[in-house]
């Protein structure tokens, strides 16, 4: 059963999912700490390149099925024009300012 984006527990994660689903690159980037990093399937990736390729140029979309760790970890069905739909896991590190300093994703 899908969790509505507005019902996600963590405000930063809620805003992250909303920005991805709205294809709002500006809002997405505003959520990230200046030195934010990310990893995909355990490998660190270039953040700007990855978000262009996996989210914004390919119409990425998240449907959250479950959350854990106070909302800082989610399992979601992720889809984009390149890969179709897959079950994914996401975890987030949020700094003291409420901005995402790191996120990690991969197949669930």
mmCIF file with all atom_site columns, N, CA and C in Angstrom, residues 34-91:
data_model
loop_
_atom_site.group_PDB
_atom_site.id
_atom_site.type_symbol
_atom_site.label_atom_id
_atom_site.label_alt_id
_atom_site.label_comp_id
_atom_site.label_asym_id
_atom_site.label_entity_id
_atom_site.label_seq_id
_atom_site.pdbx_PDB_ins_code
_atom_site.Cartn_x
_atom_site.Cartn_y
_atom_site.Cartn_z
_atom_site.occupancy
_atom_site.B_iso_or_equiv
_atom_site.pdbx_formal_charge
_atom_site.auth_seq_id
_atom_site.auth_comp_id
_atom_site.auth_asym_id
_atom_site.auth_atom_id
_atom_site.pdbx_PDB_model_num
ATOM 1   N N  . UNK A 1 34 ? 25.117 21.989 0.709   1.00 0.00 ? 34 UNK A N  1
ATOM 2   C CA . UNK A 1 34 ? 26.057 22.384 -0.354  1.00 0.00 ? 34 UNK A CA 1
ATOM 3   C C  . UNK A 1 34 ? 27.037 21.288 -0.766  1.00 0.00 ? 34 UNK A C  1
ATOM 4   N N  . UNK A 1 35 ? 27.442 20.438 0.166   1.00 0.00 ? 35 UNK A N  1
ATOM 5   C CA . UNK A 1 35 ? 28.424 19.394 -0.149  1.00 0.00 ? 35 UNK A CA 1
ATOM 6   C C  . UNK A 1 35 ? 27.772 18.007 -0.175  1.00 0.00 ? 35 UNK A C  1
ATOM 7   N N  . UNK A 1 36 ? 26.503 17.943 -0.543  1.00 0.00 ? 36 UNK A N  1
ATOM 8   C CA . UNK A 1 36 ? 25.758 16.685 -0.531  1.00 0.00 ? 36 UNK A CA 1
ATOM 9   C C  . UNK A 1 36 ? 26.410 15.638 -1.430  1.00 0.00 ? 36 UNK A C  1
ATOM 10  N N  . UNK A 1 37 ? 26.280 14.384 -1.009  1.00 0.00 ? 37 UNK A N  1
ATOM 11  C CA . UNK A 1 37 ? 26.798 13.255 -1.770  1.00 0.00 ? 37 UNK A CA 1
ATOM 12  C C  . UNK A 1 37 ? 25.698 12.210 -1.901  1.00 0.00 ? 37 UNK A C  1
ATOM 13  N N  . UNK A 1 38 ? 25.922 11.256 -2.805  1.00 0.00 ? 38 UNK A N  1
ATOM 14  C CA . UNK A 1 38 ? 24.964 10.172 -2.961  1.00 0.00 ? 38 UNK A CA 1
ATOM 15  C C  . UNK A 1 38 ? 25.652 8.931  -3.474  1.00 0.00 ? 38 UNK A C  1
ATOM 16  N N  . UNK A 1 39 ? 24.965 7.792  -3.288  1.00 0.00 ? 39 UNK A N  1
ATOM 17  C CA . UNK A 1 39 ? 25.453 6.515  -3.795  1.00 0.00 ? 39 UNK A CA 1
ATOM 18  C C  . UNK A 1 39 ? 24.279 5.757  -4.407  1.00 0.00 ? 39 UNK A C  1
ATOM 19  N N  . UNK A 1 40 ? 24.583 4.993  -5.450  1.00 0.00 ? 40 UNK A N  1
ATOM 20  C CA . UNK A 1 40 ? 23.604 4.143  -6.117  1.00 0.00 ? 40 UNK A CA 1
ATOM 21  C C  . UNK A 1 40 ? 24.161 2.724  -6.120  1.00 0.00 ? 40 UNK A C  1
ATOM 22  N N  . UNK A 1 41 ? 23.411 1.800  -5.550  1.00 0.00 ? 41 UNK A N  1
ATOM 23  C CA . UNK A 1 41 ? 23.849 0.406  -5.428  1.00 0.00 ? 41 UNK A CA 1
ATOM 24  C C  . UNK A 1 41 ? 25.239 0.295  -4.811  1.00 0.00 ? 41 UNK A C  1
ATOM 25  N N  . UNK A 1 42 ? 25.498 1.098  -3.776  1.00 0.00 ? 42 UNK A N  1
ATOM 26  C CA . UNK A 1 42 ? 26.735 1.005  -3.024  1.00 0.00 ? 42 UNK A CA 1
ATOM 27  C C  . UNK A 1 42 ? 27.931 1.731  -3.603  1.00 0.00 ? 42 UNK A C  1
ATOM 28  N N  . UNK A 1 43 ? 27.762 2.390  -4.748  1.00 0.00 ? 43 UNK A N  1
ATOM 29  C CA . UNK A 1 43 ? 28.868 3.106  -5.381  1.00 0.00 ? 43 UNK A CA 1
ATOM 30  C C  . UNK A 1 43 ? 28.577 4.599  -5.383  1.00 0.00 ? 43 UNK A C  1
ATOM 31  N N  . UNK A 1 44 ? 29.510 5.394  -4.868  1.00 0.00 ? 44 UNK A N  1
ATOM 32  C CA . UNK A 1 44 ? 29.332 6.840  -4.910  1.00 0.00 ? 44 UNK A CA 1
ATOM 33  C C  . UNK A 1 44 ? 29.258 7.308  -6.362  1.00 0.00 ? 44 UNK A C  1
ATOM 34  N N  . UNK A 1 45 ? 28.356 8.232  -6.611  1.00 0.00 ? 45 UNK A N  1
ATOM 35  C CA . UNK A 1 45 ? 28.140 8.762  -7.960  1.00 0.00 ? 45 UNK A CA 1
ATOM 36  C C  . UNK A 1 45 ? 28.275 10.275 -7.939  1.00 0.00 ? 45 UNK A C  1
ATOM 37  N N  . UNK A 1 46 ? 28.504 10.850 -9.129  1.00 0.00 ? 46 UNK A N  1
ATOM 38  C CA . UNK A 1 46 ? 28.484 12.303 -9.279  1.00 0.00 ? 46 UNK A CA 1
ATOM 39  C C  . UNK A 1 46 ? 27.028 12.746 -9.154  1.00 0.00 ? 46 UNK A C  1
ATOM 40  N N  . UNK A 1 47 ? 26.736 13.538 -8.140  1.00 0.00 ? 47 UNK A N  1
ATOM 41  C CA . UNK A 1 47 ? 25.359 13.910 -7.826  1.00 0.00 ? 47 UNK A CA 1
ATOM 42  C C  . UNK A 1 47 ? 24.650 14.584 -8.994  1.00 0.00 ? 47 UNK A C  1
ATOM 43  N N  . UNK A 1 48 ? 25.258 15.616 -9.577  1.00 0.00 ? 48 UNK A N  1
ATOM 44  C CA . UNK A 1 48 ? 24.590 16.359 -10.660 1.00 0.00 ? 48 UNK A CA 1
ATOM 45  C C  . UNK A 1 48 ? 24.319 15.469 -11.864 1.00 0.00 ? 48 UNK A C  1
ATOM 46  N N  . UNK A 1 49 ? 25.294 14.678 -12.244 1.00 0.00 ? 49 UNK A N  1
ATOM 47  C CA . UNK A 1 49 ? 25.132 13.771 -13.379 1.00 0.00 ? 49 UNK A CA 1
ATOM 48  C C  . UNK A 1 49 ? 24.029 12.752 -13.100 1.00 0.00 ? 49 UNK A C  1
ATOM 49  N N  . UNK A 1 50 ? 24.042 12.173 -11.900 1.00 0.00 ? 50 UNK A N  1
ATOM 50  C CA . UNK A 1 50 ? 23.082 11.132 -11.559 1.00 0.00 ? 50 UNK A CA 1
ATOM 51  C C  . UNK A 1 50 ? 21.653 11.672 -11.548 1.00 0.00 ? 50 UNK A C  1
ATOM 52  N N  . UNK A 1 51 ? 21.446 12.811 -10.889 1.00 0.00 ? 51 UNK A N  1
ATOM 53  C CA . UNK A 1 51 ? 20.059 13.312 -10.818 1.00 0.00 ? 51 UNK A CA 1
ATOM 54  C C  . UNK A 1 51 ? 19.541 13.716 -12.200 1.00 0.00 ? 51 UNK A C  1
ATOM 55  N N  . UNK A 1 52 ? 20.414 14.232 -13.065 1.00 0.00 ? 52 UNK A N  1
ATOM 56  C CA . UNK A 1 52 ? 19.981 14.520 -14.436 1.00 0.00 ? 52 UNK A CA 1
ATOM 57  C C  . UNK A 1 52 ? 19.566 13.239 -15.148 1.00 0.00 ? 52 UNK A C  1
ATOM 58  N N  . UNK A 1 53 ? 20.427 12.232 -15.094 1.00 0.00 ? 53 UNK A N  1
ATOM 59  C CA . UNK A 1 53 ? 20.222 10.996 -15.844 1.00 0.00 ? 53 UNK A CA 1
ATOM 60  C C  . UNK A 1 53 ? 19.095 10.137 -15.272 1.00 0.00 ? 53 UNK A C  1
ATOM 61  N N  . UNK A 1 54 ? 19.002 10.057 -13.947 1.00 0.00 ? 54 UNK A N  1
ATOM 62  C CA . UNK A 1 54 ? 18.059 9.129  -13.314 1.00 0.00 ? 54 UNK A CA 1
ATOM 63  C C  . UNK A 1 54 ? 16.742 9.767  -12.896 1.00 0.00 ? 54 UNK A C  1
ATOM 64  N N  . UNK A 1 55 ? 16.711 11.086 -12.741 1.00 0.00 ? 55 UNK A N  1
ATOM 65  C CA . UNK A 1 55 ? 15.480 11.733 -12.270 1.00 0.00 ? 55 UNK A CA 1
ATOM 66  C C  . UNK A 1 55 ? 14.928 12.704 -13.305 1.00 0.00 ? 55 UNK A C  1
ATOM 67  N N  . UNK A 1 56 ? 15.661 13.778 -13.575 1.00 0.00 ? 56 UNK A N  1
ATOM 68  C CA . UNK A 1 56 ? 15.031 14.906 -14.270 1.00 0.00 ? 56 UNK A CA 1
ATOM 69  C C  . UNK A 1 56 ? 14.918 14.754 -15.774 1.00 0.00 ? 56 UNK A C  1
ATOM 70  N N  . UNK A 1 57 ? 15.875 14.125 -16.446 1.00 0.00 ? 57 UNK A N  1
ATOM 71  C CA . UNK A 1 57 ? 15.732 13.968 -17.897 1.00 0.00 ? 57 UNK A CA 1
ATOM 72  C C  . UNK A 1 57 ? 14.901 12.741 -18.254 1.00 0.00 ? 57 UNK A C  1
ATOM 73  N N  . UNK A 1 58 ? 14.574 11.915 -17.244 1.00 0.00 ? 58 UNK A N  1
ATOM 74  C CA . UNK A 1 58 ? 13.862 10.665 -17.513 1.00 0.00 ? 58 UNK A CA 1
ATOM 75  C C  . UNK A 1 58 ? 12.544 10.546 -16.742 1.00 0.00 ? 58 UNK A C  1
ATOM 76  N N  . UNK A 1 59 ? 12.060 11.664 -16.210 1.00 0.00 ? 59 UNK A N  1
ATOM 77  C CA . UNK A 1 59 ? 10.746 11.703 -15.536 1.00 0.00 ? 59 UNK A CA 1
ATOM 78  C C  . UNK A 1 59 ? 10.651 10.728 -14.362 1.00 0.00 ? 59 UNK A C  1
ATOM 79  N N  . UNK A 1 60 ? 11.638 10.784 -13.477 1.00 0.00 ? 60 UNK A N  1
ATOM 80  C CA . UNK A 1 60 ? 11.636 9.906  -12.305 1.00 0.00 ? 60 UNK A CA 1
ATOM 81  C C  . UNK A 1 60 ? 10.408 10.120 -11.432 1.00 0.00 ? 60 UNK A C  1
ATOM 82  N N  . UNK A 1 61 ? 9.958  9.030  -10.802 1.00 0.00 ? 61 UNK A N  1
ATOM 83  C CA . UNK A 1 61 ? 8.767  9.098  -9.948  1.00 0.00 ? 61 UNK A CA 1
ATOM 84  C C  . UNK A 1 61 ? 8.874  8.062  -8.832  1.00 0.00 ? 61 UNK A C  1
ATOM 85  N N  . UNK A 1 62 ? 8.543  8.473  -7.610  1.00 0.00 ? 62 UNK A N  1
ATOM 86  C CA . UNK A 1 62 ? 8.602  7.607  -6.436  1.00 0.00 ? 62 UNK A CA 1
ATOM 87  C C  . UNK A 1 62 ? 7.205  7.356  -5.881  1.00 0.00 ? 62 UNK A C  1
ATOM 88  N N  . UNK A 1 63 ? 6.896  6.089  -5.627  1.00 0.00 ? 63 UNK A N  1
ATOM 89  C CA . UNK A 1 63 ? 5.692  5.688  -4.900  1.00 0.00 ? 63 UNK A CA 1
ATOM 90  C C  . UNK A 1 63 ? 6.187  4.960  -3.657  1.00 0.00 ? 63 UNK A C  1
ATOM 91  N N  . UNK A 1 64 ? 6.072  5.600  -2.492  1.00 0.00 ? 64 UNK A N  1
ATOM 92  C CA . UNK A 1 64 ? 6.636  5.058  -1.263  1.00 0.00 ? 64 UNK A CA 1
ATOM 93  C C  . UNK A 1 64 ? 5.710  3.985  -0.684  1.00 0.00 ? 64 UNK A C  1
ATOM 94  N N  . UNK A 1 65 ? 6.277  2.806  -0.438  1.00 0.00 ? 65 UNK A N  1
ATOM 95  C CA . UNK A 1 65 ? 5.521  1.687  0.135   1.00 0.00 ? 65 UNK A CA 1
ATOM 96  C C  . UNK A 1 65 ? 5.704  1.578  1.640   1.00 0.00 ? 65 UNK A C  1
ATOM 97  N N  . UNK A 1 66 ? 6.883  1.970  2.128   1.00 0.00 ? 66 UNK A N  1
ATOM 98  C CA . UNK A 1 66 ? 7.154  1.787  3.551   1.00 0.00 ? 66 UNK A CA 1
ATOM 99  C C  . UNK A 1 66 ? 8.272  2.735  3.964   1.00 0.00 ? 66 UNK A C  1
ATOM 100 N N  . UNK A 1 67 ? 8.242  3.108  5.238   1.00 0.00 ? 67 UNK A N  1
ATOM 101 C CA . UNK A 1 67 ? 9.310  3.943  5.777   1.00 0.00 ? 67 UNK A CA 1
ATOM 102 C C  . UNK A 1 67 ? 9.783  3.372  7.106   1.00 0.00 ? 67 UNK A C  1
ATOM 103 N N  . UNK A 1 68 ? 11.025 3.693  7.453   1.00 0.00 ? 68 UNK A N  1
ATOM 104 C CA . UNK A 1 68 ? 11.637 3.232  8.702   1.00 0.00 ? 68 UNK A CA 1
ATOM 105 C C  . UNK A 1 68 ? 12.584 4.322  9.193   1.00 0.00 ? 68 UNK A C  1
ATOM 106 N N  . UNK A 1 69 ? 13.208 4.074  10.332  1.00 0.00 ? 69 UNK A N  1
ATOM 107 C CA . UNK A 1 69 ? 14.207 5.006  10.895  1.00 0.00 ? 69 UNK A CA 1
ATOM 108 C C  . UNK A 1 69 ? 13.661 6.428  10.974  1.00 0.00 ? 69 UNK A C  1
ATOM 109 N N  . UNK A 1 70 ? 12.445 6.572  11.483  1.00 0.00 ? 70 UNK A N  1
ATOM 110 C CA . UNK A 1 70 ? 11.844 7.896  11.635  1.00 0.00 ? 70 UNK A CA 1
ATOM 111 C C  . UNK A 1 70 ? 11.575 8.590  10.317  1.00 0.00 ? 70 UNK A C  1
ATOM 112 N N  . UNK A 1 71 ? 11.436 7.805  9.257   1.00 0.00 ? 71 UNK A N  1
ATOM 113 C CA . UNK A 1 71 ? 11.173 8.385  7.937   1.00 0.00 ? 71 UNK A CA 1
ATOM 114 C C  . UNK A 1 71 ? 12.410 8.640  7.117   1.00 0.00 ? 71 UNK A C  1
ATOM 115 N N  . UNK A 1 72 ? 13.576 8.343  7.668   1.00 0.00 ? 72 UNK A N  1
ATOM 116 C CA . UNK A 1 72 ? 14.832 8.593  6.939   1.00 0.00 ? 72 UNK A CA 1
ATOM 117 C C  . UNK A 1 72 ? 15.250 7.422  6.059   1.00 0.00 ? 72 UNK A C  1
ATOM 118 N N  . UNK A 1 73 ? 14.462 6.364  6.063   1.00 0.00 ? 73 UNK A N  1
ATOM 119 C CA . UNK A 1 73 ? 14.695 5.226  5.165   1.00 0.00 ? 73 UNK A CA 1
ATOM 120 C C  . UNK A 1 73 ? 13.348 4.848  4.574   1.00 0.00 ? 73 UNK A C  1
ATOM 121 N N  . UNK A 1 74 ? 13.311 4.671  3.255   1.00 0.00 ? 74 UNK A N  1
ATOM 122 C CA . UNK A 1 74 ? 12.059 4.305  2.599   1.00 0.00 ? 74 UNK A CA 1
ATOM 123 C C  . UNK A 1 74 ? 12.299 3.167  1.610   1.00 0.00 ? 74 UNK A C  1
ATOM 124 N N  . UNK A 1 75 ? 11.244 2.425  1.359   1.00 0.00 ? 75 UNK A N  1
ATOM 125 C CA . UNK A 1 75 ? 11.211 1.469  0.258   1.00 0.00 ? 75 UNK A CA 1
ATOM 126 C C  . UNK A 1 75 ? 10.134 1.991  -0.673  1.00 0.00 ? 75 UNK A C  1
ATOM 127 N N  . UNK A 1 76 ? 10.485 2.093  -1.947  1.00 0.00 ? 76 UNK A N  1
ATOM 128 C CA . UNK A 1 76 ? 9.568  2.711  -2.898  1.00 0.00 ? 76 UNK A CA 1
ATOM 129 C C  . UNK A 1 76 ? 9.641  2.014  -4.245  1.00 0.00 ? 76 UNK A C  1
ATOM 130 N N  . UNK A 1 77 ? 8.568  2.134  -4.995  1.00 0.00 ? 77 UNK A N  1
ATOM 131 C CA . UNK A 1 77 ? 8.587  1.752  -6.399  1.00 0.00 ? 77 UNK A CA 1
ATOM 132 C C  . UNK A 1 77 ? 9.051  2.996  -7.147  1.00 0.00 ? 77 UNK A C  1
ATOM 133 N N  . UNK A 1 78 ? 10.194 2.883  -7.791  1.00 0.00 ? 78 UNK A N  1
ATOM 134 C CA . UNK A 1 78 ? 10.758 4.014  -8.530  1.00 0.00 ? 78 UNK A CA 1
ATOM 135 C C  . UNK A 1 78 ? 10.635 3.719  -10.018 1.00 0.00 ? 78 UNK A C  1
ATOM 136 N N  . UNK A 1 79 ? 10.196 4.708  -10.757 1.00 0.00 ? 79 UNK A N  1
ATOM 137 C CA . UNK A 1 79 ? 10.109 4.520  -12.203 1.00 0.00 ? 79 UNK A CA 1
ATOM 138 C C  . UNK A 1 79 ? 10.716 5.717  -12.909 1.00 0.00 ? 79 UNK A C  1
ATOM 139 N N  . UNK A 1 80 ? 11.299 5.435  -14.088 1.00 0.00 ? 80 UNK A N  1
ATOM 140 C CA . UNK A 1 80 ? 11.726 6.494  -14.991 1.00 0.00 ? 80 UNK A CA 1
ATOM 141 C C  . UNK A 1 80 ? 11.662 5.956  -16.412 1.00 0.00 ? 80 UNK A C  1
ATOM 142 N N  . UNK A 1 81 ? 11.866 6.840  -17.376 1.00 0.00 ? 81 UNK A N  1
ATOM 143 C CA . UNK A 1 81 ? 11.731 6.456  -18.776 1.00 0.00 ? 81 UNK A CA 1
ATOM 144 C C  . UNK A 1 81 ? 12.811 5.483  -19.243 1.00 0.00 ? 81 UNK A C  1
ATOM 145 N N  . UNK A 1 82 ? 13.942 5.426  -18.527 1.00 0.00 ? 82 UNK A N  1
ATOM 146 C CA . UNK A 1 82 ? 15.039 4.549  -18.922 1.00 0.00 ? 82 UNK A CA 1
ATOM 147 C C  . UNK A 1 82 ? 14.830 3.127  -18.427 1.00 0.00 ? 82 UNK A C  1
ATOM 148 N N  . UNK A 1 83 ? 14.509 2.968  -17.156 1.00 0.00 ? 83 UNK A N  1
ATOM 149 C CA . UNK A 1 83 ? 14.510 1.657  -16.521 1.00 0.00 ? 83 UNK A CA 1
ATOM 150 C C  . UNK A 1 83 ? 13.125 1.085  -16.269 1.00 0.00 ? 83 UNK A C  1
ATOM 151 N N  . UNK A 1 84 ? 12.068 1.871  -16.478 1.00 0.00 ? 84 UNK A N  1
ATOM 152 C CA . UNK A 1 84 ? 10.738 1.393  -16.109 1.00 0.00 ? 84 UNK A CA 1
ATOM 153 C C  . UNK A 1 84 ? 10.578 1.460  -14.599 1.00 0.00 ? 84 UNK A C  1
ATOM 154 N N  . UNK A 1 85 ? 9.865  0.495  -14.020 1.00 0.00 ? 85 UNK A N  1
ATOM 155 C CA . UNK A 1 85 ? 9.624  0.516  -12.575 1.00 0.00 ? 85 UNK A CA 1
ATOM 156 C C  . UNK A 1 85 ? 10.431 -0.569 -11.872 1.00 0.00 ? 85 UNK A C  1
ATOM 157 N N  . UNK A 1 86 ? 10.964 -0.220 -10.697 1.00 0.00 ? 86 UNK A N  1
ATOM 158 C CA . UNK A 1 86 ? 11.686 -1.195 -9.881  1.00 0.00 ? 86 UNK A CA 1
ATOM 159 C C  . UNK A 1 86 ? 11.491 -0.867 -8.405  1.00 0.00 ? 86 UNK A C  1
ATOM 160 N N  . UNK A 1 87 ? 11.616 -1.894 -7.573  1.00 0.00 ? 87 UNK A N  1
ATOM 161 C CA . UNK A 1 87 ? 11.580 -1.686 -6.116  1.00 0.00 ? 87 UNK A CA 1
ATOM 162 C C  . UNK A 1 87 ? 12.940 -1.177 -5.677  1.00 0.00 ? 87 UNK A C  1
ATOM 163 N N  . UNK A 1 88 ? 12.924 -0.077 -4.950  1.00 0.00 ? 88 UNK A N  1
ATOM 164 C CA . UNK A 1 88 ? 14.170 0.542  -4.522  1.00 0.00 ? 88 UNK A CA 1
ATOM 165 C C  . UNK A 1 88 ? 14.125 0.857  -3.033  1.00 0.00 ? 88 UNK A C  1
ATOM 166 N N  . UNK A 1 89 ? 15.297 0.966  -2.474  1.00 0.00 ? 89 UNK A N  1
ATOM 167 C CA . UNK A 1 89 ? 15.439 1.426  -1.084  1.00 0.00 ? 89 UNK A CA 1
ATOM 168 C C  . UNK A 1 89 ? 16.209 2.743  -1.127  1.00 0.00 ? 89 UNK A C  1
ATOM 169 N N  . UNK A 1 90 ? 15.863 3.632  -0.227  1.00 0.00 ? 90 UNK A N  1
ATOM 170 C CA . UNK A 1 90 ? 16.511 4.934  -0.128  1.00 0.00 ? 90 UNK A CA 1
ATOM 171 C C  . UNK A 1 90 ? 16.792 5.196  1.345   1.00 0.00 ? 90 UNK A C  1
ATOM 172 N N  . UNK A 1 91 ? 17.952 5.750  1.641   1.00 0.00 ? 91 UNK A N  1
ATOM 173 C CA . UNK A 1 91 ? 18.232 6.210  3.000   1.00 0.00 ? 91 UNK A CA 1
ATOM 174 C C  . UNK A 1 91 ? 18.820 7.612  2.909   1.00 0.00 ? 91 UNK A C  1
#
